[in-house]
Tab-separated table of C-alpha atoms and ligand atoms in Angstrom:
chain	number	residue	atom	x	y	z
O	263	MET	CA	-7.441	-4.669	3.507
O	264	ARG	CA	-10.888	-4.152	4.950
O	265	PHE	CA	-12.229	-6.578	2.365
O	266	SER	CA	-9.485	-9.129	3.024
O	267	TRP	CA	-10.268	-9.159	6.729
O	268	PHE	CA	-13.941	-9.541	5.958
O	269	VAL	CA	-13.006	-12.652	3.963
O	270	VAL	CA	-10.934	-13.898	6.891
O	271	ALA	CA	-13.882	-13.410	9.256
O	272	VAL	CA	-16.245	-15.253	6.939
O	273	CYS	CA	-13.762	-18.100	6.437
O	274	ALA	CA	-13.144	-18.333	10.163
O	275	ALA	CA	-16.843	-18.421	10.941
O	276	ALA	CA	-17.470	-21.005	8.221
O	277	ALA	CA	-14.597	-23.174	9.381
O	278	MET	CA	-15.886	-22.957	12.931
O	279	LEU	CA	-19.325	-24.098	11.828
O	280	PHE	CA	-18.223	-26.936	9.600
O	281	ALA	CA	-14.898	-28.144	10.880
O	282	GLY	CA	-15.578	-28.133	14.610
O	283	SER	CA	-12.496	-27.943	16.738
O	284	VAL	CA	-9.333	-28.269	14.704
O	285	SER	CA	-7.225	-27.247	17.613
O	286	ALA	CA	-6.796	-30.547	19.421
O	287	GLN	CA	-4.069	-31.921	17.178
O	288	ARG	CA	-2.270	-28.577	17.149
O	289	ARG	CA	-2.162	-28.338	20.913
O	290	SER	CA	1.388	-28.700	22.058
O	291	HIS	CA	2.000	-28.888	25.746
O	292	ALA	CA	5.187	-27.218	26.738
O	293	ARG	CA	6.159	-28.284	30.218
O	294	GLY	CA	3.667	-26.729	32.656
O	295	ASP	CA	2.087	-24.616	29.915
O	296	SER	CA	-1.171	-25.889	28.474
O	297	ARG	CA	-1.720	-22.887	26.180
O	298	GLU	CA	-2.104	-23.679	22.521
O	299	ALA	CA	0.997	-22.672	20.557
O	300	LEU	CA	0.655	-20.434	17.487
O	301	THR	CA	3.175	-21.171	14.782
O	302	LEU	CA	3.854	-17.887	13.012
O	303	SER	CA	6.802	-16.723	10.947
O	304	PRO	CA	9.172	-14.329	12.777
O	305	ALA	CA	7.737	-11.417	10.750
O	306	GLU	CA	4.140	-12.395	11.542
O	307	ALA	CA	4.974	-12.830	15.233
O	308	ALA	CA	6.664	-9.415	15.328
O	309	GLU	CA	3.617	-7.867	13.644
O	310	MET	CA	1.250	-9.518	16.117
O	311	LEU	CA	3.290	-8.454	19.162
O	312	SER	CA	3.462	-4.909	17.854
O	313	GLY	CA	-0.352	-4.942	17.637
O	314	MET	CA	-0.446	-6.220	21.230
O	315	ARG	CA	1.652	-3.289	22.408
O	316	THR	CA	-0.771	-0.962	20.637
O	317	TYR	CA	-3.614	-2.659	22.532
O	318	LEU	CA	-1.833	-2.035	25.837
O	319	GLU	CA	-1.154	1.613	24.941
O	320	THR	CA	-4.829	2.004	24.082
O	321	VAL	CA	-5.894	0.548	27.428
O	322	GLN	CA	-3.466	2.885	29.197
O	323	GLY	CA	-4.818	5.858	27.221
O	324	ILE	CA	-8.419	5.008	28.069
O	325	VAL	CA	-7.642	4.557	31.768
O	326	SER	CA	-5.818	7.917	31.790
O	327	ALA	CA	-8.748	9.613	30.071
O	328	LEU	CA	-11.135	8.155	32.660
O	329	ALA	CA	-8.873	9.107	35.575
O	330	GLU	CA	-8.791	12.683	34.289
O	331	ASN	CA	-12.530	12.637	33.584
O	332	LYS	CA	-11.965	13.316	29.868
O	333	VAL	CA	-14.332	10.863	28.179
O	334	ALA	CA	-14.136	13.061	25.064
O	335	ARG	CA	-10.617	11.690	24.461
O	336	VAL	CA	-11.827	8.087	24.384
O	337	PRO	CA	-13.063	7.794	20.746
O	338	GLU	CA	-9.737	8.673	19.166
O	339	ILE	CA	-7.749	6.453	21.573
O	340	ALA	CA	-10.086	3.445	21.311
O	341	ALA	CA	-10.182	3.633	17.506
O	342	ARG	CA	-6.396	3.046	17.366
O	343	SER	CA	-7.057	-0.553	18.392
O	344	GLY	CA	-10.137	-0.981	16.203
O	345	ALA	CA	-10.322	-2.815	12.904
O	346	LYS	CA	-7.986	-0.292	11.319
O	347	LEU	CA	-5.127	-1.873	13.295
O	348	LEU	CA	-5.702	-4.977	11.159
O	349	GLY	CA	-4.762	-2.915	8.124
O	350	SER	CA	-1.124	-3.207	9.172
O	351	MET	CA	-1.352	-7.008	9.428
O	352	ASN	CA	-1.132	-9.703	6.822
O	353	PRO	CA	-4.585	-11.352	6.466
O	354	ILE	CA	-2.815	-14.687	5.921
O	355	THR	CA	-1.870	-14.607	9.618
O	356	GLY	CA	-5.568	-14.625	10.434
O	357	LEU	CA	-6.071	-17.725	8.326
O	358	LYS	CA	-2.985	-19.529	9.693
O	359	ALA	CA	-3.911	-18.960	13.336
O	360	PRO	CA	-6.375	-21.285	15.123
O	361	ILE	CA	-10.014	-20.316	14.487
O	362	GLY	CA	-10.671	-19.449	18.130
O	363	PHE	CA	-7.714	-17.082	18.139
O	364	THR	CA	-8.787	-15.281	14.969
O	365	MET	CA	-12.384	-14.947	16.160
O	366	MET	CA	-11.276	-13.512	19.507
O	367	SER	CA	-8.919	-11.140	17.750
O	368	LEU	CA	-11.626	-9.842	15.402
O	369	ASP	CA	-14.041	-9.544	18.324
O	370	THR	CA	-11.513	-7.464	20.305
O	371	HIS	CA	-10.966	-5.032	17.410
O	372	ASP	CA	-14.726	-4.799	16.998
O	373	LYS	CA	-15.221	-4.041	20.694
O	374	PHE	CA	-12.726	-1.159	20.487
O	375	ASP	CA	-14.556	0.242	17.432
O	376	LYS	CA	-17.904	-0.040	19.203
O	377	LEU	CA	-16.493	1.681	22.288
O	378	ALA	CA	-15.088	4.475	20.080
O	379	GLU	CA	-18.458	4.882	18.398
O	380	LYS	CA	-20.374	4.889	21.666
O	381	ALA	CA	-18.008	7.438	23.234
O	382	ARG	CA	-18.290	9.594	20.112
O	383	ARG	CA	-22.045	9.789	20.629
O	384	GLY	CA	-21.442	10.645	24.288
O	385	THR	CA	-21.328	8.202	27.178
O	386	SER	CA	-20.483	8.060	30.868
O	387	ARG	CA	-17.202	7.096	32.547
O	388	THR	CA	-18.955	4.129	34.101
O	389	GLU	CA	-20.071	2.844	30.722
O	390	VAL	CA	-16.580	3.212	29.273
O	391	LEU	CA	-15.206	1.386	32.307
O	392	THR	CA	-17.742	-1.420	31.882
O	393	ASP	CA	-16.799	-1.800	28.205
O	394	LEU	CA	-13.118	-1.779	29.129
O	395	GLN	CA	-13.772	-4.513	31.680
O	396	ASP	CA	-15.347	-6.566	28.899
O	397	ILE	CA	-12.420	-5.898	26.528
O	398	LEU	CA	-9.878	-6.850	29.208
O	399	GLY	CA	-11.763	-10.135	29.539
O	400	ASN	CA	-10.804	-10.815	25.909
O	401	CYS	CA	-7.146	-9.937	26.612
O	402	THR	CA	-6.823	-12.263	29.592
O	403	GLY	CA	-8.989	-14.971	28.002
O	404	CYS	CA	-6.851	-15.138	24.889
O	405	HIS	CA	-3.584	-14.940	26.833
O	406	ALA	CA	-4.745	-17.858	28.983
O	407	ALA	CA	-5.490	-19.954	25.882
O	408	TYR	CA	-2.694	-19.145	23.397
O	409	ARG	CA	1.008	-18.452	23.198
O	410	LEU	CA	3.559	-18.136	20.434
O	411	ALA	CA	5.452	-21.323	19.613
O	412	ARG	CA	9.164	-21.005	20.343
Z	558	LIG	C1	-6.683	-13.203	20.075
Z	558	LIG	C2	-5.797	-13.428	21.182
Z	558	LIG	C3	-5.280	-12.252	21.964
Z	558	LIG	C4	-5.994	-11.164	22.395
Z	558	LIG	C5	-7.484	-10.875	22.225
Z	558	LIG	C6	-5.053	-10.323	23.082
Z	558	LIG	N1	-3.808	-10.875	23.076
Z	558	LIG	FE1	-2.112	-10.017	23.753
Z	558	LIG	N2	-1.012	-11.638	23.176
Z	558	LIG	C7	-1.539	-12.773	22.593
Z	558	LIG	C8	-0.484	-13.756	22.414
Z	558	LIG	C9	-0.656	-15.145	21.824
Z	558	LIG	C10	0.698	-13.164	22.902
Z	558	LIG	C11	2.081	-13.833	23.009
Z	558	LIG	C12	2.138	-14.524	24.358
Z	558	LIG	C13	3.252	-15.547	24.495
Z	558	LIG	O1	3.785	-16.042	23.499
Z	558	LIG	O2	3.566	-15.886	25.672
Z	558	LIG	C14	0.327	-11.819	23.358
Z	558	LIG	C15	1.223	-10.900	23.874
Z	558	LIG	C16	0.875	-9.653	24.380
Z	558	LIG	C17	1.803	-8.671	24.883
Z	558	LIG	C18	3.326	-8.782	24.872
Z	558	LIG	C19	3.843	-7.965	23.674
Z	558	LIG	C20	5.347	-8.102	23.437
Z	558	LIG	O3	5.912	-7.193	22.824
Z	558	LIG	O4	5.944	-9.112	23.841
Z	558	LIG	C21	1.064	-7.615	25.338
Z	558	LIG	C22	1.574	-6.317	25.974
Z	558	LIG	C23	-0.330	-7.927	25.100
Z	558	LIG	N3	-0.412	-9.175	24.501
Z	558	LIG	C24	-1.381	-7.086	25.426
Z	558	LIG	C25	-2.720	-7.351	25.129
Z	558	LIG	C26	-3.836	-6.506	25.524
Z	558	LIG	C27	-3.737	-5.237	26.355
Z	558	LIG	C28	-4.962	-7.083	25.024
Z	558	LIG	C29	-6.392	-6.630	25.108
Z	558	LIG	C30	-6.739	-5.289	24.765
Z	558	LIG	C31	-4.537	-8.284	24.316
Z	558	LIG	N4	-3.176	-8.420	24.419
Z	558	LIG	C32	-5.407	-9.119	23.667
Z	558	LIG	C33	-2.844	-12.962	22.218
Z	558	LIG	C34	-3.899	-12.070	22.412
């Protein structure tokens, strides 16, 4: 799986370089909603939403750890939303989704892994909070740009 997602990342980066924006023709404007619609199968959509709920649980776990001043709990919690979460997903979904979506998704998993690694080496609450702020920027940025087609 690790290898498959590496292939997805390389393909996505290559497509971004050579194909430019492929998203324009796929943009479908639901009334009052300018987010780009992702067309996934019901199983793929369920898988993606399950991953999203894991993200939210991770954010909750990190905030709780910070509130209780237990930075030592952060590595294990953050790693749940790292690249290993992709292991439960079909790599084809990453290729079907718009390039920007896939890149932002891979970047978010990477940020959680980096936070886990940093916290493992020992870091401050403020640094964890700053990294979380950055990660939440990915959450809101992607949610502002994409939605599931229905
Ligand atoms: C790569 C894009 C992307 C990123 C990054 C992303 N999301 Fe999502 N998320 C989506 C999309 C698309 C939906 C479906 C929204 C819709 O159809 O209206 C969604 C839905 C959700 C849902 C609803 C789940 C359900 O069961 O209905 C939650 C909760 C969520 N995201 C949390 C998060 C959190 C927390 C983060 C950051 C740690 C995050 N997401 C990052 C794209 C993303």
